[in-house]
Every structure is written in C-alpha cells, then in structure tokens.
Amino acid sequence: MPEEGLADAFGVTEEARAKINLALHVTGQRPDGYHLLDMLVTFAEHGDRLGFLPAQADAFTLSGRFGGALAEDGGTNLVLRARDLLRETVGALAFPVHIHLQKNLPIASGIGGGSADAAATLRGLMRLWGTRLPEDALAMLALKLGADVPMCMESRPLIARGIGEKIEPVPDLPAFAMVLANPLKGVSTPEVFRRLATKDNPALSLAPRVPNTADWLAAIGAARNDLEPPARELVAEISAISAMLQASGALLTRMSGSGATCFGIFATMTAAEDAAAALHDARPDWYFQATETVSGGM
C-alpha cells in the first residue's frame, strides 16, 4: 500500500489540520511565566492524518515526509501522551490500540502540528473506544496536553485569549487560498519569547462583523504577530521566505506562531498552487504547501 494511504487502512481516521495564527498579539505575562495572548486562528485543509485500530497491544507507527524527523526528535510524543491521559480518564473502556501517524507537517514549526495530532488522537480514540466526555472535562484534559490543544480540538476559525484556553468562534471568517512555507530550520520558542522587546502590547481588536474577504484581509493586515521580529533575529531565513512569498504574488504574508512557518494568502487556489510549485523549484530543500483554509461557516 502506498505510504500516503496507510492511515486510511485503519478503522477510524482523523485529520489533524495545520493551525495558522493569522494574528498573534502578546498582551501580558502571568506570575507563573505563561504569556497572555490574543490570537486570530484558522485551520488549513492540509495537515497530518491519524488512523486508529484495535490491537492486542498498544502500537504506534509513523509515515509521511516528516515521520522520520519525529522518530528522531527524542521528545515526548503528544500522540502517546494524549492516548495515555485519555486512557487514565475513561478506564476499562480503553482497550489496546494501534495508532498510525502520517506526519505531513514539519515538526516544531509554529503551525500546531503536535497539538493538532494530540487533538485528533483524543477525537479518534473517543470514537474507537465508544466513549464521550463532558465538554468541560474534555477541555481540561486537552489543556493538560498543551495550550494549543483546545484550539485544535475545535479546528475551525476562532479567537483565543489568555494562554489559549478562552476560545470564541469566528463564524464570519472566510476560507483563504494559502501557501505555507518553512525553511526547515528550527526556532526556539522560549528564546523568541525571551527576546520580546515588550510583553504588554495592544490587544487584538476586530470589528463585530467583517463583511467580506477584502475587509478581512485589511483587518488581518492591520493586526500583527508580535513574535515575528524576534524570530527573524534568530532565523534569517524567515525574512527570506516571507520575501519569496511576496514576490510570488501573495496578497498578505506573515509568520505563524513562533515560527518558522510563514504563510502567504493568494487571490485564488490556482495562484497559490502555481506559487508553491515555483517556490519548490527555487528551493526544493524547503517546505512549500498550497492549501485552503476552512471557513467559519464550515
């Protein structure tokens, strides 16, 4: 079976969509060190894919372009942490399971790949194990796995505040044709935050209703990612890849999260696909992916 179809051979499958920070404002810092954020977030149709199957004993397998990099990462895999935490919560219902992760997204790249995988694991295992958790209990469990996991449980346009746990849907946000671009060079998130010049920046402010795509682009353009300037200091390729997106016809470019993934919004999917192909030809050693984001009315 082709590698890209491995997850589909499993009885239950879940998409783990890439999380895109259209805007990220750092508005303060809690006494425990966590930063307070205002974020406008959307999700791409492209992402990782997970499959779940009953098994005699727990198993975890990997495929996809970045599966090998994840296997070599040496960190604690959020998929396994999500499995174990949910098992502790539901008890005897949690029989052994084989989980397969098709890792299509670069790791540690500012687009929530690990968090999206964890959220997809929670959704998939609840289906496989035939169990449901109360909404508040599930939200608390997701937050234990990381501040981005509750957003990835939603996987739809939203505004997130606090450390990411205060979530408000944005039903008016349209879909965007987009190119995701990453130089495949890591960025230290703690170092990015350490280099922030100010940590009490103005909050995200959006009109109650934004009527059309052009107005949304203007509103997003007037917002910012406060982590982008320090990330550019650390990884010069972020500036280069943003300039490449602009030169390819992007209507708006920005870095997502703490980097190093940048995105360019294009007028049409055809324009995005053409740009991604040309950028890949120019830098085949980097990551370029044309995609479309989900709309708020999904």
PDB file of C-alpha atoms in Angstrom:
ATOM      1  CA  MET A   1       0.000   0.000   0.000  1.00  0.00           C
ATOM      2  CA  PRO A   2       1.348   3.499  -0.810  1.00  0.00           C
ATOM      3  CA  GLU A   3       2.643   5.318   2.262  1.00  0.00           C
ATOM      4  CA  GLU A   4       0.112   8.121   1.915  1.00  0.00           C
ATOM      5  CA  GLY A   5      -2.724   5.585   2.259  1.00  0.00           C
ATOM      6  CA  LEU A   6      -1.519   3.844   5.415  1.00  0.00           C
ATOM      7  CA  ALA A   7      -3.720   5.782   7.831  1.00  0.00           C
ATOM      8  CA  ASP A   8      -6.747   5.097   5.630  1.00  0.00           C
ATOM      9  CA  ALA A   9      -6.347   1.335   6.197  1.00  0.00           C
ATOM     10  CA  PHE A  10      -7.285   1.846   9.838  1.00  0.00           C
ATOM     11  CA  GLY A  11     -10.867   1.562  11.077  1.00  0.00           C
ATOM     12  CA  VAL A  12     -11.083   5.114  12.425  1.00  0.00           C
ATOM     13  CA  THR A  13      -9.254   8.075  10.861  1.00  0.00           C
ATOM     14  CA  GLU A  14      -8.905  11.700  11.914  1.00  0.00           C
ATOM     15  CA  GLU A  15      -7.492  14.787  10.211  1.00  0.00           C
ATOM     16  CA  ALA A  16      -5.023  16.919  12.155  1.00  0.00           C
ATOM     17  CA  ARG A  17      -5.255  20.229  10.333  1.00  0.00           C
ATOM     18  CA  ALA A  18      -2.425  22.752  10.426  1.00  0.00           C
ATOM     19  CA  LYS A  19      -3.190  25.642  12.798  1.00  0.00           C
ATOM     20  CA  ILE A  20      -2.480  29.078  11.311  1.00  0.00           C
ATOM     21  CA  ASN A  21      -2.053  32.150  13.509  1.00  0.00           C
ATOM     22  CA  LEU A  22      -3.375  34.925  11.268  1.00  0.00           C
ATOM     23  CA  ALA A  23      -2.567  37.304  14.138  1.00  0.00           C
ATOM     24  CA  LEU A  24      -0.794  36.851  17.472  1.00  0.00           C
ATOM     25  CA  HIS A  25      -0.628  39.694  19.998  1.00  0.00           C
ATOM     26  CA  VAL A  26       1.353  39.268  23.223  1.00  0.00           C
ATOM     27  CA  THR A  27      -0.617  41.281  25.786  1.00  0.00           C
ATOM     28  CA  GLY A  28       0.990  40.372  29.117  1.00  0.00           C
ATOM     29  CA  GLN A  29       2.598  37.714  31.273  1.00  0.00           C
ATOM     30  CA  ARG A  30       1.218  35.777  34.236  1.00  0.00           C
ATOM     31  CA  PRO A  31       3.151  35.380  37.501  1.00  0.00           C
ATOM     32  CA  ASP A  32       3.788  31.720  36.579  1.00  0.00           C
ATOM     33  CA  GLY A  33       5.623  32.815  33.433  1.00  0.00           C
ATOM     34  CA  TYR A  34       2.920  31.975  30.867  1.00  0.00           C
ATOM     35  CA  HIS A  35       2.392  34.736  28.316  1.00  0.00           C
ATOM     36  CA  LEU A  36      -1.060  36.178  27.692  1.00  0.00           C
ATOM     37  CA  LEU A  37      -2.022  36.162  24.042  1.00  0.00           C
ATOM     38  CA  ASP A  38      -4.754  37.380  21.711  1.00  0.00           C
ATOM     39  CA  MET A  39      -4.827  35.217  18.568  1.00  0.00           C
ATOM     40  CA  LEU A  40      -6.893  35.051  15.405  1.00  0.00           C
ATOM     41  CA  VAL A  41      -6.596  31.431  14.323  1.00  0.00           C
ATOM     42  CA  THR A  42      -7.724  29.427  11.334  1.00  0.00           C
ATOM     43  CA  PHE A  43      -7.017  25.887  10.118  1.00  0.00           C
ATOM     44  CA  ALA A  44      -5.768  24.553   6.806  1.00  0.00           C
ATOM     45  CA  GLU A  45      -7.291  21.664   4.915  1.00  0.00           C
ATOM     46  CA  HIS A  46      -3.764  20.233   4.724  1.00  0.00           C
ATOM     47  CA  GLY A  47      -2.276  18.543   7.779  1.00  0.00           C
ATOM     48  CA  ASP A  48      -1.323  15.264   9.379  1.00  0.00           C
ATOM     49  CA  ARG A  49      -3.565  12.191   9.310  1.00  0.00           C
ATOM     50  CA  LEU A  50      -4.067   9.587  12.026  1.00  0.00           C
ATOM     51  CA  GLY A  51      -5.522   6.078  11.941  1.00  0.00           C
ATOM     52  CA  PHE A  52      -6.748   4.012  14.911  1.00  0.00           C
ATOM     53  CA  LEU A  53      -7.293   0.255  15.096  1.00  0.00           C
ATOM     54  CA  PRO A  54      -7.964  -2.220  17.953  1.00  0.00           C
ATOM     55  CA  ALA A  55      -4.836  -4.266  18.733  1.00  0.00           C
ATOM     56  CA  GLN A  56      -3.505  -6.992  21.018  1.00  0.00           C
ATOM     57  CA  ALA A  57      -1.072  -4.473  22.491  1.00  0.00           C
ATOM     58  CA  ASP A  58      -0.512  -0.749  22.088  1.00  0.00           C
ATOM     59  CA  ALA A  59       1.459   0.158  18.972  1.00  0.00           C
ATOM     60  CA  PHE A  60       2.500   3.408  17.322  1.00  0.00           C
ATOM     61  CA  THR A  61       3.795   3.721  13.754  1.00  0.00           C
ATOM     62  CA  LEU A  62       4.841   6.626  11.558  1.00  0.00           C
ATOM     63  CA  SER A  63       4.921   7.510   7.883  1.00  0.00           C
ATOM     64  CA  GLY A  64       4.917  10.706   5.824  1.00  0.00           C
ATOM     65  CA  ARG A  65       7.592  13.181   4.796  1.00  0.00           C
ATOM     66  CA  PHE A  66       8.385  14.183   8.387  1.00  0.00           C
ATOM     67  CA  GLY A  67       7.777  10.844  10.107  1.00  0.00           C
ATOM     68  CA  GLY A  68      11.483  10.116  10.293  1.00  0.00           C
ATOM     69  CA  ALA A  69      12.242  13.512  11.805  1.00  0.00           C
ATOM     70  CA  LEU A  70       9.629  12.935  14.508  1.00  0.00           C
ATOM     71  CA  ALA A  71      11.041   9.496  15.290  1.00  0.00           C
ATOM     72  CA  GLU A  72      14.482  11.060  15.744  1.00  0.00           C
ATOM     73  CA  ASP A  73      13.215  14.071  17.706  1.00  0.00           C
ATOM     74  CA  GLY A  74      13.691  12.415  21.098  1.00  0.00           C
ATOM     75  CA  GLY A  75      10.905  14.435  22.718  1.00  0.00           C
ATOM     76  CA  THR A  76       7.737  13.108  24.320  1.00  0.00           C
ATOM     77  CA  ASN A  77       5.248  12.449  21.554  1.00  0.00           C
ATOM     78  CA  LEU A  78       1.953  14.227  22.166  1.00  0.00           C
ATOM     79  CA  VAL A  79       0.002  11.436  20.444  1.00  0.00           C
ATOM     80  CA  LEU A  80       1.121   8.939  23.086  1.00  0.00           C
ATOM     81  CA  ARG A  81       0.592  11.428  25.903  1.00  0.00           C
ATOM     82  CA  ALA A  82      -2.964  12.060  24.646  1.00  0.00           C
ATOM     83  CA  ARG A  83      -3.629   8.300  24.440  1.00  0.00           C
ATOM     84  CA  ASP A  84      -2.361   7.692  27.956  1.00  0.00           C
ATOM     85  CA  LEU A  85      -4.164  10.645  29.509  1.00  0.00           C
ATOM     86  CA  LEU A  86      -7.477   9.703  27.907  1.00  0.00           C
ATOM     87  CA  ARG A  87      -6.985   6.082  28.996  1.00  0.00           C
ATOM     88  CA  GLU A  88      -6.472   7.206  32.591  1.00  0.00           C
ATOM     89  CA  THR A  89      -9.715   9.170  32.329  1.00  0.00           C
ATOM     90  CA  VAL A  90     -12.005   6.523  30.773  1.00  0.00           C
ATOM     91  CA  GLY A  91     -10.533   3.446  32.451  1.00  0.00           C
ATOM     92  CA  ALA A  92     -11.707  -0.025  31.411  1.00  0.00           C
ATOM     93  CA  LEU A  93     -13.228   1.185  28.122  1.00  0.00           C
ATOM     94  CA  ALA A  94      -9.716   1.872  26.781  1.00  0.00           C
ATOM     95  CA  PHE A  95      -8.598  -1.367  25.092  1.00  0.00           C
ATOM     96  CA  PRO A  96      -5.168  -1.549  23.369  1.00  0.00           C
ATOM     97  CA  VAL A  97      -4.876   0.367  20.139  1.00  0.00           C
ATOM     98  CA  HIS A  98      -2.562   0.683  17.148  1.00  0.00           C
ATOM     99  CA  ILE A  99      -2.168   4.361  16.217  1.00  0.00           C
ATOM    100  CA  HIS A 100      -0.618   5.339  12.908  1.00  0.00           C
ATOM    101  CA  LEU A 101       0.505   8.928  12.311  1.00  0.00           C
ATOM    102  CA  GLN A 102       1.074  10.120   8.762  1.00  0.00           C
ATOM    103  CA  LYS A 103       3.322  13.105   9.507  1.00  0.00           C
ATOM    104  CA  ASN A 104       2.905  15.584   6.658  1.00  0.00           C
ATOM    105  CA  LEU A 105       3.695  18.783   8.592  1.00  0.00           C
ATOM    106  CA  PRO A 106       7.169  19.911   9.666  1.00  0.00           C
ATOM    107  CA  ILE A 107       7.756  19.415  13.376  1.00  0.00           C
ATOM    108  CA  ALA A 108       8.136  22.350  15.794  1.00  0.00           C
ATOM    109  CA  SER A 109       7.201  24.770  13.022  1.00  0.00           C
ATOM    110  CA  GLY A 110       4.616  27.157  14.513  1.00  0.00           C
ATOM    111  CA  ILE A 111       1.551  25.569  12.886  1.00  0.00           C
ATOM    112  CA  GLY A 112       0.435  23.378  15.759  1.00  0.00           C
ATOM    113  CA  GLY A 113       1.365  20.018  14.253  1.00  0.00           C
ATOM    114  CA  GLY A 114       1.928  18.210  17.555  1.00  0.00           C
ATOM    115  CA  SER A 115      -1.079  19.865  19.181  1.00  0.00           C
ATOM    116  CA  ALA A 116      -3.281  19.024  16.199  1.00  0.00           C
ATOM    117  CA  ASP A 117      -2.065  15.411  16.388  1.00  0.00           C
ATOM    118  CA  ALA A 118      -2.936  15.282  20.104  1.00  0.00           C
ATOM    119  CA  ALA A 119      -6.411  16.706  19.484  1.00  0.00           C
ATOM    120  CA  ALA A 120      -7.008  14.245  16.637  1.00  0.00           C
ATOM    121  CA  THR A 121      -5.892  11.429  18.945  1.00  0.00           C
ATOM    122  CA  LEU A 122      -8.463  12.427  21.551  1.00  0.00           C
ATOM    123  CA  ARG A 123     -11.224  12.617  18.923  1.00  0.00           C
ATOM    124  CA  GLY A 124     -10.231   9.362  17.251  1.00  0.00           C
ATOM    125  CA  LEU A 125      -9.862   7.325  20.429  1.00  0.00           C
ATOM    126  CA  MET A 126     -13.176   8.530  21.819  1.00  0.00           C
ATOM    127  CA  ARG A 127     -14.777   7.236  18.621  1.00  0.00           C
ATOM    128  CA  LEU A 128     -12.850   3.953  18.692  1.00  0.00           C
ATOM    129  CA  TRP A 129     -13.456   3.352  22.380  1.00  0.00           C
ATOM    130  CA  GLY A 130     -17.106   4.404  22.114  1.00  0.00           C
ATOM    131  CA  THR A 131     -16.921   6.994  24.862  1.00  0.00           C
ATOM    132  CA  ARG A 132     -17.650  10.683  25.317  1.00  0.00           C
ATOM    133  CA  LEU A 133     -16.518  13.162  27.923  1.00  0.00           C
ATOM    134  CA  PRO A 134     -18.452  16.197  29.178  1.00  0.00           C
ATOM    135  CA  GLU A 135     -17.377  19.304  27.278  1.00  0.00           C
ATOM    136  CA  ASP A 136     -15.696  20.943  30.270  1.00  0.00           C
ATOM    137  CA  ALA A 137     -13.841  17.744  31.223  1.00  0.00           C
ATOM    138  CA  LEU A 138     -12.602  17.304  27.663  1.00  0.00           C
ATOM    139  CA  ALA A 139     -11.453  20.936  27.547  1.00  0.00           C
ATOM    140  CA  MET A 140      -9.492  20.486  30.790  1.00  0.00           C
ATOM    141  CA  LEU A 141      -7.916  17.274  29.521  1.00  0.00           C
ATOM    142  CA  ALA A 142      -6.916  18.959  26.256  1.00  0.00           C
ATOM    143  CA  LEU A 143      -5.358  21.902  28.118  1.00  0.00           C
ATOM    144  CA  LYS A 144      -3.209  19.490  30.161  1.00  0.00           C
ATOM    145  CA  LEU A 145      -1.604  18.430  26.873  1.00  0.00           C
ATOM    146  CA  GLY A 146      -0.746  21.997  25.859  1.00  0.00           C
ATOM    147  CA  ALA A 147      -2.192  25.463  25.407  1.00  0.00           C
ATOM    148  CA  ASP A 148      -2.806  24.912  21.668  1.00  0.00           C
ATOM    149  CA  VAL A 149      -4.673  21.598  22.020  1.00  0.00           C
ATOM    150  CA  PRO A 150      -8.095  23.087  22.952  1.00  0.00           C
ATOM    151  CA  MET A 151      -7.942  25.233  19.787  1.00  0.00           C
ATOM    152  CA  CYS A 152      -7.028  22.198  17.715  1.00  0.00           C
ATOM    153  CA  MET A 153      -9.968  20.299  19.188  1.00  0.00           C
ATOM    154  CA  GLU A 154     -12.147  22.952  17.553  1.00  0.00           C
ATOM    155  CA  SER A 155     -10.243  23.015  14.211  1.00  0.00           C
ATOM    156  CA  ARG A 156     -12.301  25.963  12.969  1.00  0.00           C
ATOM    157  CA  PRO A 157     -11.737  29.730  12.847  1.00  0.00           C
ATOM    158  CA  LEU A 158     -11.592  31.268  16.307  1.00  0.00           C
ATOM    159  CA  ILE A 159     -10.181  33.931  18.564  1.00  0.00           C
ATOM    160  CA  ALA A 160      -8.192  32.563  21.502  1.00  0.00           C
ATOM    161  CA  ARG A 161      -7.188  34.611  24.514  1.00  0.00           C
ATOM    162  CA  GLY A 162      -5.431  34.029  27.826  1.00  0.00           C
ATOM    163  CA  ILE A 163      -2.844  31.298  27.266  1.00  0.00           C
ATOM    164  CA  GLY A 164      -5.136  29.964  24.538  1.00  0.00           C
ATOM    165  CA  GLU A 165      -7.901  28.459  26.638  1.00  0.00           C
ATOM    166  CA  LYS A 166     -10.500  31.242  26.195  1.00  0.00           C
ATOM    167  CA  ILE A 167     -11.991  30.419  22.806  1.00  0.00           C
ATOM    168  CA  GLU A 168     -14.545  32.321  20.746  1.00  0.00           C
ATOM    169  CA  PRO A 169     -15.673  31.033  17.315  1.00  0.00           C
ATOM    170  CA  VAL A 170     -15.398  33.392  14.328  1.00  0.00           C
ATOM    171  CA  PRO A 171     -18.210  32.267  12.005  1.00  0.00           C
ATOM    172  CA  ASP A 172     -17.671  35.138   9.533  1.00  0.00           C
ATOM    173  CA  LEU A 173     -14.069  34.293   8.661  1.00  0.00           C
ATOM    174  CA  PRO A 174     -13.874  33.198   5.016  1.00  0.00           C
ATOM    175  CA  ALA A 175     -11.682  30.496   3.505  1.00  0.00           C
ATOM    176  CA  PHE A 176      -8.338  31.681   2.106  1.00  0.00           C
ATOM    177  CA  ALA A 177      -6.130  30.247  -0.620  1.00  0.00           C
ATOM    178  CA  MET A 178      -2.743  29.984   1.049  1.00  0.00           C
ATOM    179  CA  VAL A 179       0.836  28.793   0.696  1.00  0.00           C
ATOM    180  CA  LEU A 180       2.587  27.512   3.817  1.00  0.00           C
ATOM    181  CA  ALA A 181       6.363  27.950   3.671  1.00  0.00           C
ATOM    182  CA  ASN A 182       9.055  26.749   6.047  1.00  0.00           C
ATOM    183  CA  PRO A 183      12.862  26.755   5.639  1.00  0.00           C
ATOM    184  CA  LEU A 184      13.074  23.576   7.758  1.00  0.00           C
ATOM    185  CA  LYS A 185      15.181  25.314  10.352  1.00  0.00           C
ATOM    186  CA  GLY A 186      14.149  25.177  13.990  1.00  0.00           C
ATOM    187  CA  VAL A 187      13.256  28.177  16.125  1.00  0.00           C
ATOM    188  CA  SER A 188      13.493  28.107  19.920  1.00  0.00           C
ATOM    189  CA  THR A 189      10.098  29.260  21.218  1.00  0.00           C
ATOM    190  CA  PRO A 190      11.477  30.141  24.697  1.00  0.00           C
ATOM    191  CA  GLU A 191      14.231  32.206  23.070  1.00  0.00           C
ATOM    192  CA  VAL A 192      11.702  34.008  20.856  1.00  0.00           C
ATOM    193  CA  PHE A 193       9.671  34.990  23.916  1.00  0.00           C
ATOM    194  CA  ARG A 194      12.840  35.959  25.798  1.00  0.00           C
ATOM    195  CA  ARG A 195      13.778  38.381  23.029  1.00  0.00           C
ATOM    196  CA  LEU A 196      10.404  40.154  23.017  1.00  0.00           C
ATOM    197  CA  ALA A 197      11.016  43.863  23.436  1.00  0.00           C
ATOM    198  CA  THR A 198       7.653  44.380  25.189  1.00  0.00           C
ATOM    199  CA  LYS A 199       5.204  41.900  26.648  1.00  0.00           C
ATOM    200  CA  ASP A 200       2.242  44.217  27.252  1.00  0.00           C
ATOM    201  CA  ASN A 201       1.342  45.082  23.678  1.00  0.00           C
ATOM    202  CA  PRO A 202      -2.093  46.308  22.492  1.00  0.00           C
ATOM    203  CA  ALA A 203      -4.801  43.648  22.335  1.00  0.00           C
ATOM    204  CA  LEU A 204      -6.307  42.272  19.156  1.00  0.00           C
ATOM    205  CA  SER A 205      -9.234  44.435  18.063  1.00  0.00           C
ATOM    206  CA  LEU A 206     -11.638  43.348  15.329  1.00  0.00           C
ATOM    207  CA  ALA A 207     -14.933  44.860  14.243  1.00  0.00           C
ATOM    208  CA  PRO A 208     -18.016  42.928  15.438  1.00  0.00           C
ATOM    209  CA  ARG A 209     -18.655  41.867  11.855  1.00  0.00           C
ATOM    210  CA  VAL A 210     -16.258  41.945   8.932  1.00  0.00           C
ATOM    211  CA  PRO A 211     -18.408  41.748   5.798  1.00  0.00           C
ATOM    212  CA  ASN A 212     -16.185  40.324   3.059  1.00  0.00           C
ATOM    213  CA  THR A 213     -12.823  38.812   2.180  1.00  0.00           C
ATOM    214  CA  ALA A 214     -11.219  42.129   1.204  1.00  0.00           C
ATOM    215  CA  ASP A 215     -12.194  43.648   4.563  1.00  0.00           C
ATOM    216  CA  TRP A 216     -10.875  40.575   6.378  1.00  0.00           C
ATOM    217  CA  LEU A 217      -7.554  40.913   4.578  1.00  0.00           C
ATOM    218  CA  ALA A 218      -7.391  44.560   5.634  1.00  0.00           C
ATOM    219  CA  ALA A 219      -8.234  43.662   9.234  1.00  0.00           C
ATOM    220  CA  ILE A 220      -5.626  40.889   9.331  1.00  0.00           C
ATOM    221  CA  GLY A 221      -3.077  43.193   7.720  1.00  0.00           C
ATOM    222  CA  ALA A 222      -3.685  45.783  10.447  1.00  0.00           C
ATOM    223  CA  ALA A 223      -3.002  43.145  13.100  1.00  0.00           C
ATOM    224  CA  ARG A 224       0.422  41.579  13.711  1.00  0.00           C
ATOM    225  CA  ASN A 225       2.456  38.690  15.054  1.00  0.00           C
ATOM    226  CA  ASP A 226       4.482  40.055  17.964  1.00  0.00           C
ATOM    227  CA  LEU A 227       6.752  37.004  17.827  1.00  0.00           C
ATOM    228  CA  GLU A 228       7.867  37.619  14.246  1.00  0.00           C
ATOM    229  CA  PRO A 229      10.534  40.321  14.855  1.00  0.00           C
ATOM    230  CA  PRO A 230      12.475  38.275  17.453  1.00  0.00           C
ATOM    231  CA  ALA A 231      12.076  35.111  15.366  1.00  0.00           C
ATOM    232  CA  ARG A 232      13.568  36.911  12.359  1.00  0.00           C
ATOM    233  CA  GLU A 233      16.557  37.858  14.541  1.00  0.00           C
ATOM    234  CA  LEU A 234      17.125  34.187  15.309  1.00  0.00           C
ATOM    235  CA  VAL A 235      16.457  32.703  11.858  1.00  0.00           C
ATOM    236  CA  ALA A 236      17.320  34.927   8.893  1.00  0.00           C
ATOM    237  CA  GLU A 237      15.550  32.527   6.531  1.00  0.00           C
ATOM    238  CA  ILE A 238      12.188  33.755   7.868  1.00  0.00           C
ATOM    239  CA  SER A 239      12.773  37.126   6.234  1.00  0.00           C
ATOM    240  CA  ALA A 240      13.903  35.444   3.035  1.00  0.00           C
ATOM    241  CA  ILE A 241      10.936  33.105   2.808  1.00  0.00           C
ATOM    242  CA  SER A 242       8.475  35.928   3.517  1.00  0.00           C
ATOM    243  CA  ALA A 243      10.044  37.965   0.713  1.00  0.00           C
ATOM    244  CA  MET A 244       9.749  34.975  -1.625  1.00  0.00           C
ATOM    245  CA  LEU A 245       6.032  34.685  -0.862  1.00  0.00           C
ATOM    246  CA  GLN A 246       5.510  38.386  -1.514  1.00  0.00           C
ATOM    247  CA  ALA A 247       7.413  38.193  -4.784  1.00  0.00           C
ATOM    248  CA  SER A 248       5.204  35.257  -5.806  1.00  0.00           C
ATOM    249  CA  GLY A 249       2.077  37.425  -5.633  1.00  0.00           C
ATOM    250  CA  ALA A 250       0.827  36.913  -2.083  1.00  0.00           C
ATOM    251  CA  LEU A 251      -1.750  39.491  -1.012  1.00  0.00           C
ATOM    252  CA  LEU A 252      -0.575  39.224   2.606  1.00  0.00           C
ATOM    253  CA  THR A 253       2.326  37.423   4.283  1.00  0.00           C
ATOM    254  CA  ARG A 254       3.055  36.732   7.946  1.00  0.00           C
ATOM    255  CA  MET A 255       4.773  34.252  10.215  1.00  0.00           C
ATOM    256  CA  SER A 256       2.565  31.795  12.114  1.00  0.00           C
ATOM    257  CA  GLY A 257       3.049  31.187  15.834  1.00  0.00           C
ATOM    258  CA  SER A 258       6.672  31.303  16.959  1.00  0.00           C
ATOM    259  CA  GLY A 259       7.880  30.227  13.500  1.00  0.00           C
ATOM    260  CA  ALA A 260       9.487  29.363  11.335  1.00  0.00           C
ATOM    261  CA  THR A 261       6.452  28.679   9.108  1.00  0.00           C
ATOM    262  CA  CYS A 262       5.205  31.702   7.162  1.00  0.00           C
ATOM    263  CA  PHE A 263       2.053  31.913   5.105  1.00  0.00           C
ATOM    264  CA  GLY A 264       1.032  33.858   2.057  1.00  0.00           C
ATOM    265  CA  ILE A 265      -2.626  34.489   1.217  1.00  0.00           C
ATOM    266  CA  PHE A 266      -3.371  34.400  -2.518  1.00  0.00           C
ATOM    267  CA  ALA A 267      -6.326  35.527  -4.603  1.00  0.00           C
ATOM    268  CA  THR A 268      -7.160  32.008  -5.865  1.00  0.00           C
ATOM    269  CA  MET A 269      -6.138  28.396  -5.287  1.00  0.00           C
ATOM    270  CA  THR A 270      -4.675  28.310  -8.780  1.00  0.00           C
ATOM    271  CA  ALA A 271      -2.418  31.236  -7.890  1.00  0.00           C
ATOM    272  CA  ALA A 272      -1.427  29.523  -4.635  1.00  0.00           C
ATOM    273  CA  GLU A 273      -0.659  26.221  -6.382  1.00  0.00           C
ATOM    274  CA  ASP A 274       1.397  27.963  -9.082  1.00  0.00           C
ATOM    275  CA  ALA A 275       3.328  29.897  -6.442  1.00  0.00           C
ATOM    276  CA  ALA A 276       4.016  26.782  -4.349  1.00  0.00           C
ATOM    277  CA  ALA A 277       5.293  24.912  -7.414  1.00  0.00           C
ATOM    278  CA  ALA A 278       7.607  27.782  -8.433  1.00  0.00           C
ATOM    279  CA  LEU A 279       8.888  28.217  -4.873  1.00  0.00           C
ATOM    280  CA  HIS A 280       9.573  24.489  -4.597  1.00  0.00           C
ATOM    281  CA  ASP A 281      11.541  24.617  -7.846  1.00  0.00           C
ATOM    282  CA  ALA A 282      13.585  27.501  -6.465  1.00  0.00           C
ATOM    283  CA  ARG A 283      14.222  25.868  -3.056  1.00  0.00           C
ATOM    284  CA  PRO A 284      13.461  22.134  -3.192  1.00  0.00           C
ATOM    285  CA  ASP A 285      15.129  21.707   0.208  1.00  0.00           C
ATOM    286  CA  TRP A 286      12.464  23.865   1.890  1.00  0.00           C
ATOM    287  CA  TYR A 287       8.787  23.144   2.576  1.00  0.00           C
ATOM    288  CA  PHE A 288       6.048  24.730   0.448  1.00  0.00           C
ATOM    289  CA  GLN A 289       2.428  23.625   0.519  1.00  0.00           C
ATOM    290  CA  ALA A 290      -0.556  25.133  -1.264  1.00  0.00           C
ATOM    291  CA  THR A 291      -3.731  24.721   0.753  1.00  0.00           C
ATOM    292  CA  GLU A 292      -7.075  26.290   1.525  1.00  0.00           C
ATOM    293  CA  THR A 293      -8.193  27.238   4.997  1.00  0.00           C
ATOM    294  CA  VAL A 294     -11.568  26.259   6.392  1.00  0.00           C
ATOM    295  CA  SER A 295     -14.272  28.898   6.641  1.00  0.00           C
ATOM    296  CA  GLY A 296     -16.040  29.914   9.813  1.00  0.00           C
ATOM    297  CA  GLY A 297     -19.249  28.529   8.418  1.00  0.00           C
ATOM    298  CA  MET A 298     -17.777  25.037   7.886  1.00  0.00           C
TER     299      MET A 298
END
